[in-house]
PDB file of C-alpha atoms in Angstrom:
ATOM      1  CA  UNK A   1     -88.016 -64.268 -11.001  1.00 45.00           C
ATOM      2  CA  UNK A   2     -85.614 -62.131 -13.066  1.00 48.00           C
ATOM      3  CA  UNK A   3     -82.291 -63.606 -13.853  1.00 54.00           C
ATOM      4  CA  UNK A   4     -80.455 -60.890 -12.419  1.00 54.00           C
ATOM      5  CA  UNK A   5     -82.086 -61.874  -9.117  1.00 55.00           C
ATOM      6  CA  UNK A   6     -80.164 -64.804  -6.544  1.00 51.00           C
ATOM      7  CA  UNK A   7     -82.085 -68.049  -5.818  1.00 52.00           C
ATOM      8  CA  UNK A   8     -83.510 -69.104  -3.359  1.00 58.00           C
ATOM      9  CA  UNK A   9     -81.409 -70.083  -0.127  1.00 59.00           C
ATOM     10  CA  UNK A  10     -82.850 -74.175  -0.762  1.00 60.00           C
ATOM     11  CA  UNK A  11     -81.926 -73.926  -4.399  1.00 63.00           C
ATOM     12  CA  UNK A  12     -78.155 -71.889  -3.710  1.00 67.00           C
ATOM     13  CA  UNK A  13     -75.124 -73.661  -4.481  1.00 70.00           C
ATOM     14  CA  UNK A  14     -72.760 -73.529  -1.587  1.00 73.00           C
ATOM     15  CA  UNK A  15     -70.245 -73.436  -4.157  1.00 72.00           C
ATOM     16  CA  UNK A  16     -71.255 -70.289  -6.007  1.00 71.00           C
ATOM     17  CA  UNK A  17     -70.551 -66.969  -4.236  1.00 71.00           C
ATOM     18  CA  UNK A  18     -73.614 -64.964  -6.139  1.00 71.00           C
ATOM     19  CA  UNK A  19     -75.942 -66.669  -8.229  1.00 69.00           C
ATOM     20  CA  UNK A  20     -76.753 -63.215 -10.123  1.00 74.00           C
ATOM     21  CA  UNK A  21     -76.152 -63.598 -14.379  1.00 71.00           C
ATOM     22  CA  UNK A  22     -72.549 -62.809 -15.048  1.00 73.00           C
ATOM     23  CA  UNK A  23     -71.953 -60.068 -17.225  1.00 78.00           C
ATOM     24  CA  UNK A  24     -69.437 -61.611 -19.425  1.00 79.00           C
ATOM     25  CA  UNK A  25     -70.120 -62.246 -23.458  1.00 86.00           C
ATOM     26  CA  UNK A  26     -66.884 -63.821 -24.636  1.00 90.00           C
ATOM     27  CA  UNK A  27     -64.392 -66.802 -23.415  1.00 88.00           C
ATOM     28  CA  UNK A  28     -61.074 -67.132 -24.434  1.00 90.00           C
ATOM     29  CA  UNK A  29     -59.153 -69.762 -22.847  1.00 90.00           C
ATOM     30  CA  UNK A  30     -55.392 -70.380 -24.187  1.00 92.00           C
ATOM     31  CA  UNK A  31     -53.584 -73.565 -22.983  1.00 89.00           C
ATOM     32  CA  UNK A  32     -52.035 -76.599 -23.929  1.00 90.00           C
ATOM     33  CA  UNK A  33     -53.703 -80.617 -23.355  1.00 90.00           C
ATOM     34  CA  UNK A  34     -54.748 -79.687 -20.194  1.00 88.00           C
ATOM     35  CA  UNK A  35     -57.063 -77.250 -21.520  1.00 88.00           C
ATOM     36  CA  UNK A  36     -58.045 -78.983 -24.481  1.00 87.00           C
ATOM     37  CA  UNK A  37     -59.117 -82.083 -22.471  1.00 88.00           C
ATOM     38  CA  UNK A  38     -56.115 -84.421 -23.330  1.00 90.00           C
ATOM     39  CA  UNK A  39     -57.063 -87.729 -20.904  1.00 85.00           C
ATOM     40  CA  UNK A  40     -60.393 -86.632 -20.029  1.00 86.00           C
ATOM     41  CA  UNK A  41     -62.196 -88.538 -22.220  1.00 87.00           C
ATOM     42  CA  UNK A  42     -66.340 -88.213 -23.118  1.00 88.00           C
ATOM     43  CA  UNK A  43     -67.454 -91.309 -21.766  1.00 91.00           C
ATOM     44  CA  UNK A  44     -68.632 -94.097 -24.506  1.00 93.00           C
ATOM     45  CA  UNK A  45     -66.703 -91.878 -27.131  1.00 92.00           C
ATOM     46  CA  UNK A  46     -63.392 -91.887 -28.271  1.00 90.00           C
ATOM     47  CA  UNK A  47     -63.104 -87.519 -27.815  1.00 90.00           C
ATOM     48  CA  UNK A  48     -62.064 -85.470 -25.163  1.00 88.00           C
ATOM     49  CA  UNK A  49     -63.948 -82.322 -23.745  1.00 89.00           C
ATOM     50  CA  UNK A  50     -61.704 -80.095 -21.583  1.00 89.00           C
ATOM     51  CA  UNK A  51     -62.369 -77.746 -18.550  1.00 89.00           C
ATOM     52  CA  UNK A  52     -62.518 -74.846 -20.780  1.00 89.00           C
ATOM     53  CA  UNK A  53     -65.033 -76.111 -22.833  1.00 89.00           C
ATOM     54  CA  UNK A  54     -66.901 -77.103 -19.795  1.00 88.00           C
ATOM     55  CA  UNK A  55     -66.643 -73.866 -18.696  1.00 88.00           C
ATOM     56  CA  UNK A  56     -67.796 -72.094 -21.593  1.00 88.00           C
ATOM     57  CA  UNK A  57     -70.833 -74.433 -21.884  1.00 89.00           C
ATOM     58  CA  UNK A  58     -72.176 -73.368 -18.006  1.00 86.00           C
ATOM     59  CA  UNK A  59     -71.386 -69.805 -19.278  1.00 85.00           C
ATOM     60  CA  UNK A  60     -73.552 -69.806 -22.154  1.00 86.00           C
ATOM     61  CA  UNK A  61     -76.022 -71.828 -20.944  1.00 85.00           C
ATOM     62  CA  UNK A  62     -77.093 -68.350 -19.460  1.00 79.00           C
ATOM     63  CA  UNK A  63     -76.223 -66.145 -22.038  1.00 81.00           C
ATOM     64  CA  UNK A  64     -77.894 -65.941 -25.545  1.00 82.00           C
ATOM     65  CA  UNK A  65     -75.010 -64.387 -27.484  1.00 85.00           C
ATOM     66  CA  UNK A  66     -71.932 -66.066 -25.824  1.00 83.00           C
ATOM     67  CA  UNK A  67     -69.033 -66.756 -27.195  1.00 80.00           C
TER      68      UNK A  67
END
């Protein structure tokens, strides 16, 4: 199956509205704490990992050049 092509209906997320590869390359998120993850810490760590990062890590975990 291409990526370009939708799941399967057992394998859909029913929080996803189209499963198709986004067309997107870059990220830029500007913010303050919030974004950078201020409170949430990594568990067993002593760092924090925000939303955007979160984000940008689903992102380009489909994307070979993201950024």
């Amino acid at each position: 199956m291409s990526s370009n092509e939708p799941t399967s209906d057992e394998h859909r997320s029913p929080y996803v509205a189209n499963q198709t590869a986004h067309p997107w390359r870059r990220m830029v998120s500007i913010g303050d704490s919030f974004t950078e993850g201020i409170g949430d810490p990594i568990p067993g760590t002593t760092l924090h990992r925000g939303w955007a990062d979160r984000v940008a890590e689903v992102l380009g975990s489909h994307v070979d050049d993201f950024a």
